[in-house]
Amino acid sequence: MTNVEFIHTAQGYIGFSACGHAGDAPQGENIVCAAVSAAVELTECQLTDILLLHTQVDIDAKTA
């Protein structure tokens, strides 16, 4: 299962984490996981390129 966790403080939302495997097909062949990955990457690009915010992206090579 893919899990997305939003990180919230008194100042508001400050980050999120997405991890796991959707389980609909083997890793590397799963359209759901590909869609989640694309949505996460698009979000990071919007924060960095449009809002000009500094972002930190960590990718676990074992599951990427």
Backbone as CSV, one residue per row, in Angstrom:
resi,resn,N_x,N_y,N_z,CA_x,CA_y,CA_z,C_x,C_y,C_z
1,MET,0.840,-1.171,0.000,0.000,0.000,0.000,0.890,1.239,0.000
2,THR,0.508,2.224,-0.759,1.209,3.501,-0.782,0.638,4.368,0.330
3,ASN,1.529,4.928,1.135,1.117,5.810,2.234,1.679,7.201,2.008
4,VAL,0.844,8.201,2.211,1.279,9.592,2.132,0.996,10.225,3.486
5,GLU,2.034,10.836,4.058,1.914,11.480,5.362,2.240,12.965,5.209
6,PHE,1.342,13.810,5.653,1.563,15.252,5.616,2.076,15.701,6.980
7,ILE,3.096,16.549,6.966,3.713,17.031,8.199,3.175,18.430,8.484
8,HIS,2.587,18.589,9.667,1.896,19.829,10.029,2.429,20.336,11.364
9,THR,2.690,21.629,11.433,3.085,22.272,12.687,2.141,23.449,12.933
10,ALA,2.413,24.206,13.956,1.597,25.387,14.244,1.665,26.401,13.104
11,GLN,2.755,26.371,12.322,2.906,27.300,11.189,2.161,26.813,9.945
12,GLY,1.663,25.609,9.977,0.954,25.048,8.830,1.657,23.805,8.308
13,TYR,1.317,23.410,7.113,1.934,22.231,6.507,3.358,22.572,6.089
14,ILE,4.291,21.702,6.446,5.694,21.975,6.130,6.329,20.868,5.281
15,GLY,5.611,19.810,5.003,6.189,18.754,4.187,5.280,17.565,4.056
16,PHE,5.770,16.586,3.299,5.036,15.341,3.174,5.997,14.221,2.797
17,SER,5.553,13.020,3.029,6.321,11.831,2.717,5.405,10.845,2.013
18,ALA,5.904,10.232,0.960,5.146,9.195,0.251,6.033,7.955,0.165
19,CYS,5.484,6.817,0.568,6.276,5.587,0.517,5.355,4.384,0.353
20,GLY,5.954,3.285,-0.026,5.210,2.045,-0.168,4.965,1.684,-1.613
21,HIS,4.358,0.525,-1.796,4.066,-0.003,-3.131,2.563,-0.277,-3.205
22,ALA,1.951,0.157,-4.292,0.497,0.021,-4.430,0.048,-1.436,-4.466
23,GLY,0.876,-2.326,-4.970,0.541,-3.741,-4.958,-0.359,-4.215,-6.079
24,ASP,-0.648,-3.367,-7.053,-1.511,-3.775,-8.162,-0.773,-4.607,-9.206
25,ALA,0.548,-4.486,-9.246,1.384,-5.208,-10.206,2.789,-5.279,-9.625
26,PRO,3.668,-6.071,-10.207,5.044,-6.134,-9.701,5.733,-4.771,-9.775
27,GLN,6.704,-4.565,-8.866,7.451,-3.304,-8.899,8.071,-3.117,-10.274
28,GLY,8.004,-1.879,-10.769,8.507,-1.569,-12.095,7.466,-1.690,-13.187
29,GLU,6.331,-2.273,-12.871,5.258,-2.459,-13.859,3.927,-1.886,-13.378
30,ASN,3.936,-1.168,-12.277,2.699,-0.729,-11.637,2.322,0.679,-12.060
31,ILE,1.198,0.832,-12.745,0.743,2.138,-13.227,0.325,3.050,-12.076
32,VAL,-0.185,2.464,-10.984,-0.584,3.275,-9.828,0.651,3.893,-9.176
33,CYS,1.692,3.099,-8.992,2.930,3.627,-8.408,3.544,4.698,-9.317
34,ALA,3.470,4.477,-10.628,3.988,5.471,-11.566,3.222,6.785,-11.441
35,ALA,1.908,6.707,-11.264,1.099,7.917,-11.112,1.433,8.650,-9.818
36,VAL,1.616,7.910,-8.728,1.989,8.530,-7.447,3.355,9.202,-7.579
37,SER,4.302,8.524,-8.198,5.636,9.099,-8.391,5.567,10.385,-9.210
38,ALA,4.785,10.372,-10.268,4.643,11.561,-11.107,4.012,12.716,-10.330
39,ALA,3.003,12.429,-9.511,2.354,13.474,-8.719,3.314,14.069,-7.696
40,VAL,4.127,13.225,-7.075,5.100,13.708,-6.094,6.157,14.578,-6.774
41,GLU,6.671,14.124,-7.913,7.674,14.901,-8.634,7.099,16.227,-9.139
42,LEU,5.863,16.227,-9.612,5.222,17.459,-10.065,5.078,18.444,-8.907
43,THR,4.689,17.940,-7.744,4.543,18.796,-6.566,5.878,19.431,-6.199
44,GLU,6.942,18.632,-6.202,8.270,19.159,-5.878,8.691,20.223,-6.883
45,CYS,8.442,19.986,-8.167,8.799,20.968,-9.202,8.018,22.268,-9.040
46,GLN,6.736,22.169,-8.691,5.934,23.380,-8.495,6.440,24.180,-7.307
47,LEU,6.779,23.501,-6.220,7.288,24.207,-5.044,8.610,24.895,-5.351
48,THR,9.472,24.206,-6.089,10.804,24.738,-6.383,10.782,25.790,-7.477
49,ASP,10.127,25.497,-8.594,10.202,26.364,-9.769,9.192,27.500,-9.780
50,ILE,8.019,27.279,-9.217,6.975,28.312,-9.263,6.959,29.144,-7.988
51,LEU,6.970,28.474,-6.827,6.932,29.202,-5.563,8.324,29.587,-5.059
52,LEU,9.365,29.095,-5.749,10.764,29.395,-5.422,11.119,29.045,-3.977
53,LEU,10.579,27.924,-3.508,10.872,27.446,-2.163,12.023,26.452,-2.219
54,HIS,12.799,26.417,-1.151,13.853,25.412,-1.044,13.195,24.100,-0.629
55,THR,13.471,23.044,-1.359,12.905,21.748,-1.020,14.019,20.744,-0.763
56,GLN,13.700,19.740,-0.004,14.616,18.634,0.226,13.931,17.372,-0.259
57,VAL,14.569,16.681,-1.176,14.001,15.467,-1.727,14.933,14.313,-1.384
58,ASP,14.391,13.296,-0.759,15.144,12.092,-0.421,14.482,10.919,-1.146
59,ILE,15.271,10.179,-1.905,14.753,9.026,-2.629,15.499,7.786,-2.133
60,ASP,14.751,6.785,-1.753,15.328,5.531,-1.311,15.579,4.683,-2.553
61,ALA,16.845,4.487,-2.901,17.193,3.772,-4.124,16.722,2.327,-4.127
62,LYS,16.490,1.759,-2.951,16.044,0.370,-2.889,14.610,0.228,-3.387
63,THR,13.811,1.280,-3.276,12.402,1.193,-3.669,12.067,2.073,-4.852
64,ALA,13.012,2.835,-5.331,12.736,3.761,-6.435,12.714,3.039,-7.766
